[in-house]
Short mmCIF file of C-alpha atoms in Angstrom, two decimals:
data_model
loop_
_atom_site.label_atom_id
_atom_site.label_comp_id
_atom_site.label_asym_id
_atom_site.label_seq_id
_atom_site.Cartn_x
_atom_site.Cartn_y
_atom_site.Cartn_z
CA MET A 78 -27.37 10.31 49.58
CA LYS A 79 -30.82 10.85 48.13
CA SER A 80 -30.88 11.91 44.48
CA PRO A 81 -32.92 14.99 43.46
CA LEU A 82 -33.95 12.90 40.37
CA LEU A 83 -36.31 10.96 42.65
CA ALA A 84 -38.59 13.95 42.07
CA LEU A 85 -39.02 13.04 38.41
CA PRO A 86 -42.51 11.78 37.40
CA GLY A 87 -43.13 8.19 38.21
CA ALA A 88 -39.92 7.61 40.17
CA VAL A 89 -40.06 4.68 42.59
CA PRO A 90 -37.17 4.59 45.03
CA ALA A 91 -34.72 1.62 44.96
CA GLU A 92 -33.97 -0.28 48.14
CA GLY A 93 -30.94 -2.07 49.55
CA ALA A 94 -27.61 -1.37 47.94
CA ASP A 95 -29.11 1.03 45.37
CA GLU A 96 -31.07 3.13 47.98
CA GLY A 97 -31.03 6.83 47.11
CA VAL A 98 -31.86 6.57 43.28
CA ALA A 99 -34.81 5.38 41.40
CA ALA A 100 -35.51 1.67 40.84
CA HIS A 101 -37.70 2.58 37.91
CA TYR A 102 -40.00 5.35 36.57
CA GLY A 103 -43.07 3.28 35.89
CA ASP A 104 -42.16 0.97 32.94
CA ILE A 105 -39.08 -1.16 33.42
CA PHE A 106 -39.33 -2.80 30.00
CA ARG A 107 -39.65 0.60 28.14
CA GLU A 108 -36.76 1.87 30.08
CA GLN A 109 -34.67 -1.16 29.07
CA ARG A 110 -35.59 -0.74 25.48
CA HIS A 111 -34.64 2.89 25.56
CA LEU A 112 -31.17 2.08 26.89
CA ALA A 113 -30.75 -0.78 24.40
CA GLN A 114 -31.61 1.63 21.62
CA GLY A 115 -29.04 4.28 22.82
CA THR A 116 -31.45 6.74 24.40
CA GLY A 117 -31.95 8.00 27.92
CA PHE A 118 -29.75 7.84 30.94
CA VAL A 119 -29.38 6.13 34.33
CA ASP A 120 -29.00 8.03 37.58
CA LEU A 121 -26.10 6.37 39.49
CA SER A 122 -25.51 9.25 41.83
CA HIS A 123 -25.59 7.02 44.80
CA ARG A 124 -22.23 5.44 43.82
CA GLY A 125 -19.02 6.55 45.53
CA VAL A 126 -16.56 8.76 43.79
CA VAL A 127 -12.88 8.82 44.68
CA THR A 128 -10.14 10.99 43.06
CA VAL A 129 -6.38 10.77 43.09
CA THR A 130 -4.18 13.64 42.04
CA GLY A 131 -0.44 14.30 42.12
CA ASP A 132 2.53 13.61 39.96
CA ASP A 133 2.93 10.02 41.26
CA ARG A 134 -0.67 8.95 41.12
CA LEU A 135 -0.54 6.42 38.29
CA ALA A 136 2.77 4.93 39.32
CA TRP A 137 1.52 4.68 42.98
CA LEU A 138 -1.90 3.17 41.94
CA HIS A 139 -0.01 0.65 39.79
CA LEU A 140 1.63 -0.76 43.02
CA LEU A 141 -1.79 -1.15 44.74
CA LEU A 142 -4.15 -2.34 42.12
CA THR A 143 -4.62 -5.42 39.99
CA GLN A 144 -4.54 -3.49 36.71
CA HIS A 145 -1.65 -2.11 34.75
CA VAL A 146 -2.18 1.65 35.23
CA SER A 147 1.34 3.15 35.39
CA ALA A 148 1.15 4.23 31.71
CA LEU A 149 -2.63 4.57 31.50
CA PRO A 150 -3.44 6.96 28.66
CA PRO A 151 -5.67 9.91 29.39
CA GLN A 152 -9.32 9.29 28.79
CA GLN A 153 -8.93 5.43 28.50
CA ALA A 154 -11.30 3.64 30.82
CA THR A 155 -10.23 0.63 32.84
CA GLU A 156 -11.23 -1.50 35.77
CA ALA A 157 -9.20 -2.52 38.78
CA LEU A 158 -9.45 -4.42 42.06
CA VAL A 159 -7.97 -4.10 45.46
CA LEU A 160 -7.33 -7.59 46.97
CA SER A 161 -6.67 -8.81 50.38
CA PRO A 162 -3.32 -10.35 51.19
CA HIS A 163 -4.86 -13.77 50.42
CA GLY A 164 -6.16 -12.64 47.05
CA HIS A 165 -9.86 -12.11 47.94
CA VAL A 166 -11.60 -9.12 46.22
CA GLU A 167 -12.07 -6.16 48.60
CA HIS A 168 -12.80 -3.26 46.23
CA ALA A 169 -13.75 -2.80 42.60
CA LEU A 170 -12.77 0.49 40.94
CA TYR A 171 -13.95 1.80 37.63
CA LEU A 172 -11.28 4.19 36.53
CA VAL A 173 -10.28 6.89 34.04
CA ASP A 174 -7.47 9.34 34.11
CA ASP A 175 -7.95 12.76 32.51
CA GLY A 176 -4.25 13.74 32.52
CA THR A 177 -4.19 15.40 35.93
CA THR A 178 -6.69 13.46 38.06
CA THR A 179 -7.60 9.76 38.30
CA TRP A 180 -11.36 9.36 38.72
CA ALA A 181 -12.91 6.21 40.07
CA HIS A 182 -16.47 5.20 40.92
CA VAL A 183 -17.16 2.42 43.42
CA GLU A 184 -20.00 0.62 45.11
CA PRO A 185 -22.22 2.78 47.28
CA GLY A 186 -20.87 3.07 50.78
CA THR A 187 -17.43 1.59 49.97
CA GLN A 188 -15.62 4.74 49.25
CA GLY A 189 -14.80 5.55 52.83
CA ALA A 190 -12.89 2.19 53.43
CA LEU A 191 -11.22 2.45 50.11
CA VAL A 192 -9.98 6.05 50.86
CA ALA A 193 -8.75 4.91 54.25
CA TYR A 194 -6.76 2.08 52.70
CA LEU A 195 -5.25 4.29 50.00
CA GLU A 196 -4.34 7.01 52.69
CA SER A 197 -2.58 4.25 54.69
CA MET A 198 -0.37 3.41 51.65
CA LYS A 199 0.72 6.90 50.64
CA PHE A 200 4.16 6.90 52.30
CA PHE A 201 6.49 9.24 50.45
CA TYR A 202 4.53 9.38 47.19
CA ARG A 203 3.25 12.68 45.83
CA VAL A 204 -0.42 11.90 45.77
CA GLU A 205 -3.64 13.23 47.23
CA VAL A 206 -6.68 11.02 47.74
CA ALA A 207 -10.17 12.38 48.19
CA ASP A 208 -13.65 11.17 48.68
CA ALA A 209 -15.41 13.42 46.05
CA THR A 210 -18.87 11.77 46.46
CA ALA A 211 -20.35 14.92 47.95
CA ASP A 212 -19.22 16.99 45.00
CA TYR A 213 -19.61 14.69 41.97
CA ALA A 214 -22.22 12.17 40.83
CA VAL A 215 -22.17 9.31 38.34
CA VAL A 216 -24.54 9.21 35.35
CA TYR A 217 -24.66 6.48 32.73
CA LEU A 218 -25.39 7.08 29.06
CA PRO A 219 -25.95 4.07 26.81
CA ALA A 220 -23.96 3.21 23.71
CA GLY A 221 -25.24 5.32 20.82
CA SER A 222 -26.35 8.24 23.02
CA THR A 223 -25.97 11.62 21.48
CA GLY A 224 -26.09 13.36 24.90
CA SER A 225 -23.49 16.16 25.25
CA VAL A 226 -20.53 15.56 27.62
CA GLU A 227 -19.06 18.93 27.30
CA ARG A 228 -19.81 20.12 30.76
CA VAL A 229 -18.96 17.07 32.69
CA ALA A 230 -15.79 16.52 34.84
CA ALA A 231 -14.71 13.22 33.26
CA VAL A 232 -15.92 10.52 31.00
CA ARG A 233 -15.28 6.74 30.94
CA GLU A 234 -15.91 5.49 27.39
CA LEU A 235 -17.08 1.97 27.27
CA PRO A 236 -18.20 -0.52 24.64
CA TYR A 237 -21.70 -0.48 26.11
CA GLY A 238 -21.88 3.26 27.01
CA ARG A 239 -20.42 6.06 28.98
CA ASP A 240 -19.95 6.68 32.73
CA LEU A 241 -20.05 10.45 33.39
CA PHE A 242 -18.65 12.11 36.44
CA VAL A 243 -20.79 15.23 36.75
CA PRO A 244 -20.85 18.09 39.38
CA ARG A 245 -23.49 17.06 41.77
CA ALA A 246 -24.84 20.60 41.87
CA ASP A 247 -25.51 20.34 38.06
CA LEU A 248 -27.04 16.90 38.15
CA GLU A 249 -30.65 17.97 37.39
CA LYS A 250 -29.67 20.55 34.80
CA LEU A 251 -27.33 18.21 32.82
CA THR A 252 -29.54 15.11 32.79
CA ALA A 253 -32.52 17.20 31.57
CA GLY A 254 -30.85 17.03 28.12
CA TYR A 255 -30.22 13.30 28.08
CA GLY A 256 -33.69 12.05 27.26
CA PRO A 257 -35.87 9.75 29.30
CA ALA A 258 -34.72 8.55 32.67
CA ALA A 259 -34.24 4.79 33.28
CA GLY A 260 -34.01 3.30 36.72
CA VAL A 261 -31.34 1.02 38.12
CA TRP A 262 -33.63 -2.05 37.55
CA ALA A 263 -33.20 -1.55 33.79
CA TYR A 264 -29.52 -0.96 34.17
CA GLU A 265 -29.10 -4.04 36.28
CA ALA A 266 -31.01 -6.22 33.67
CA LEU A 267 -28.57 -5.10 30.96
CA ARG A 268 -25.61 -5.61 33.38
CA ILE A 269 -26.70 -9.21 34.01
CA GLU A 270 -27.26 -9.78 30.36
CA GLY A 271 -23.69 -8.50 29.76
CA HIS A 272 -22.25 -10.86 32.34
CA ARG A 273 -20.65 -7.94 34.21
CA PRO A 274 -19.94 -8.86 37.98
CA ARG A 275 -20.77 -6.39 40.69
CA LEU A 276 -18.99 -6.23 44.06
CA GLY A 277 -21.22 -7.41 46.87
CA PHE A 278 -23.60 -9.10 44.47
CA GLU A 279 -21.38 -11.61 42.55
CA THR A 280 -18.80 -11.48 45.34
CA ASP A 281 -18.59 -12.54 48.99
CA HIS A 282 -15.74 -12.62 51.52
CA ARG A 283 -13.87 -15.44 49.79
CA THR A 284 -14.27 -14.37 46.12
CA ILE A 285 -11.08 -14.40 44.03
CA PRO A 286 -11.06 -12.58 40.67
CA HIS A 287 -10.86 -15.81 38.59
CA GLU A 288 -14.28 -16.90 39.76
CA VAL A 289 -16.29 -14.04 38.29
CA ASP A 290 -14.45 -13.32 35.04
CA TRP A 291 -12.51 -10.27 36.41
CA LEU A 292 -9.29 -11.73 35.03
CA ARG A 293 -10.53 -10.64 31.66
CA THR A 294 -11.32 -7.02 32.51
CA ALA A 295 -9.74 -5.93 35.79
CA VAL A 296 -6.53 -7.95 36.35
CA HIS A 297 -3.24 -7.75 34.37
CA LEU A 298 -1.40 -10.99 34.63
CA GLN A 299 2.02 -9.68 33.60
CA LYS A 300 2.36 -6.64 35.84
CA GLY A 301 4.59 -6.45 38.92
CA CYS A 302 3.84 -7.17 42.49
CA TYR A 303 0.70 -6.05 44.32
CA ARG A 304 -1.18 -7.34 47.36
CA GLY A 305 -2.82 -10.74 46.63
CA GLN A 306 -0.90 -11.30 43.49
CA GLU A 307 0.52 -14.59 44.69
CA THR A 308 -3.02 -16.16 44.87
CA VAL A 309 -3.87 -14.72 41.44
CA ALA A 310 -0.76 -16.15 39.82
CA ARG A 311 -0.95 -19.55 41.62
CA VAL A 312 -4.57 -20.20 40.72
CA HIS A 313 -4.05 -18.99 37.12
CA ASN A 314 -0.94 -21.06 36.56
CA LEU A 315 -1.33 -24.13 38.61
CA GLY A 316 -4.97 -24.64 39.35
CA ARG A 317 -8.55 -23.67 38.83
CA PRO A 318 -10.89 -21.46 40.88
CA PRO A 319 -13.14 -23.49 43.18
CA ARG A 320 -16.20 -21.68 41.90
CA ARG A 321 -17.42 -20.11 38.63
CA LEU A 322 -19.92 -17.43 37.53
CA VAL A 323 -22.73 -18.74 35.25
CA PHE A 324 -25.64 -16.98 33.41
CA LEU A 325 -29.04 -18.49 33.95
CA HIS A 326 -32.01 -18.48 31.61
CA LEU A 327 -34.83 -18.83 34.14
CA ASP A 328 -38.26 -20.50 33.68
CA GLY A 329 -40.56 -17.76 32.53
CA THR A 330 -43.65 -19.33 34.04
CA GLU A 331 -42.64 -18.47 37.55
CA GLU A 332 -44.00 -15.21 39.00
CA THR A 333 -41.16 -14.33 41.21
CA LEU A 334 -37.42 -13.97 40.73
CA PRO A 335 -35.01 -15.78 43.00
CA PRO A 336 -33.39 -13.08 45.11
CA HIS A 337 -29.70 -12.72 45.92
CA GLY A 338 -28.52 -15.61 48.08
CA THR A 339 -31.09 -18.20 46.88
CA GLU A 340 -29.53 -21.60 46.92
CA VAL A 341 -28.76 -23.35 43.65
CA ARG A 342 -29.14 -27.15 43.21
CA LEU A 343 -29.28 -29.59 40.38
CA ALA A 344 -32.80 -29.89 39.03
CA ALA A 345 -32.29 -33.65 38.80
CA ASP A 346 -31.62 -33.68 42.64
CA PRO A 347 -33.79 -30.90 44.19
CA ASP A 348 -33.25 -32.27 47.72
CA GLY A 349 -29.50 -32.57 47.32
CA ARG A 350 -26.71 -30.28 48.50
CA ALA A 351 -26.66 -26.67 47.50
CA LEU A 352 -24.04 -26.15 44.70
CA GLY A 353 -24.12 -22.41 44.80
CA PHE A 354 -26.28 -19.34 44.99
CA VAL A 355 -27.99 -16.68 42.93
CA THR A 356 -26.09 -13.44 42.85
CA SER A 357 -28.37 -11.16 40.85
CA SER A 358 -31.61 -11.60 38.90
CA ALA A 359 -33.81 -9.41 36.71
CA ARG A 360 -36.59 -9.45 34.11
CA HIS A 361 -35.16 -8.62 30.76
CA HIS A 362 -37.15 -7.02 27.99
CA GLU A 363 -36.20 -9.68 25.41
CA LEU A 364 -34.71 -12.66 27.32
CA GLY A 365 -37.36 -12.83 30.11
CA PRO A 366 -36.20 -13.67 33.60
CA ILE A 367 -32.41 -13.99 33.89
CA ALA A 368 -29.81 -14.34 36.63
CA LEU A 369 -26.17 -14.72 37.50
CA ALA A 370 -25.16 -17.34 39.99
CA ILE A 371 -21.96 -18.69 41.52
CA VAL A 372 -21.66 -22.40 41.45
CA LYS A 373 -19.00 -25.01 42.28
CA ARG A 374 -16.61 -25.42 39.43
CA ASN A 375 -17.44 -29.17 38.84
CA VAL A 376 -21.18 -28.62 38.22
CA PRO A 377 -21.67 -30.01 34.75
CA VAL A 378 -22.09 -27.13 32.27
CA ASP A 379 -25.08 -28.68 30.60
CA ALA A 380 -26.92 -29.47 33.84
CA VAL A 381 -30.31 -27.81 34.46
CA LEU A 382 -30.23 -26.03 37.71
CA LEU A 383 -32.85 -25.10 40.27
CA ALA A 384 -32.59 -21.63 41.82
CA GLY A 385 -34.86 -22.09 44.87
CA THR A 386 -37.97 -23.35 43.00
CA VAL A 387 -37.10 -21.77 39.57
CA LEU A 388 -35.57 -23.89 36.84
CA GLY A 389 -32.67 -22.49 34.91
CA SER A 390 -30.34 -23.44 32.00
CA GLN A 391 -26.73 -22.31 32.01
CA ASP A 392 -24.60 -20.22 29.77
CA VAL A 393 -20.84 -20.61 30.59
CA ILE A 394 -19.15 -17.47 31.69
CA VAL A 395 -16.07 -18.81 33.46
CA PRO A 396 -14.82 -22.03 31.94
CA GLN A 397 -15.00 -25.21 34.07
#
């Protein structure tokens, strides 16, 4: 779904998973600085939007998701996952309930499969599930923004900003009052800095929540049964995840960033076995080139790593 905001001056379209919105508007570092200072906005209108209504919506979602949502207060933002029967991450939902409707935004293109799964689990519950992507768009305002949210459908208040669900027909009109536009490259650089995992980037077909720090934000360890819970409990109580997410400070002398999937090795053994892979990378306005990577759990936390041909030192996100 192509955003009308691609008509803004300087807009350069994003590619890949973020196709449909702007990668940047001509100056990625200025755009990052604006967001870090609490000004501007990011067009995330390519993301999927799913709504759930009905009297049983929270009790029903509580049975399906990793998060405790049966008593979720109105306007309180949360995150949740849908896991496979073996505990692997299938969907990541960014939720808020407004008292009558539960709103969620999800990775672009995943909303159809999520809605199909939810529909298959309705049984006798009084719920209605809808793919609302055609009618609503997501916009991000950074922490400190004074942009008005009076005319939006729902708001997710976060420590680092706000996710707005806005009527798609009003996207241009509403964002015109939010200050300078920033592209998804700026948003991604701040996401990587914040160690926030993203489905399809920090995850693959065998990812479990423990590996990417989703136990902290998207999993409730004391709630009742849900699909995949046995794996979550077993690894948490009896073992350790086989892999862990790390933050990499990359060598700033290199001209290119290691793309998603770049193999990671020990710098001391550049011809040795791959120990993981780069999941996301960006150029940060203060930190320089940075990345997230998934590595084997037993990789020493003080080891210098090699992402392709780029050296990188680790910050621990998931303990060894």
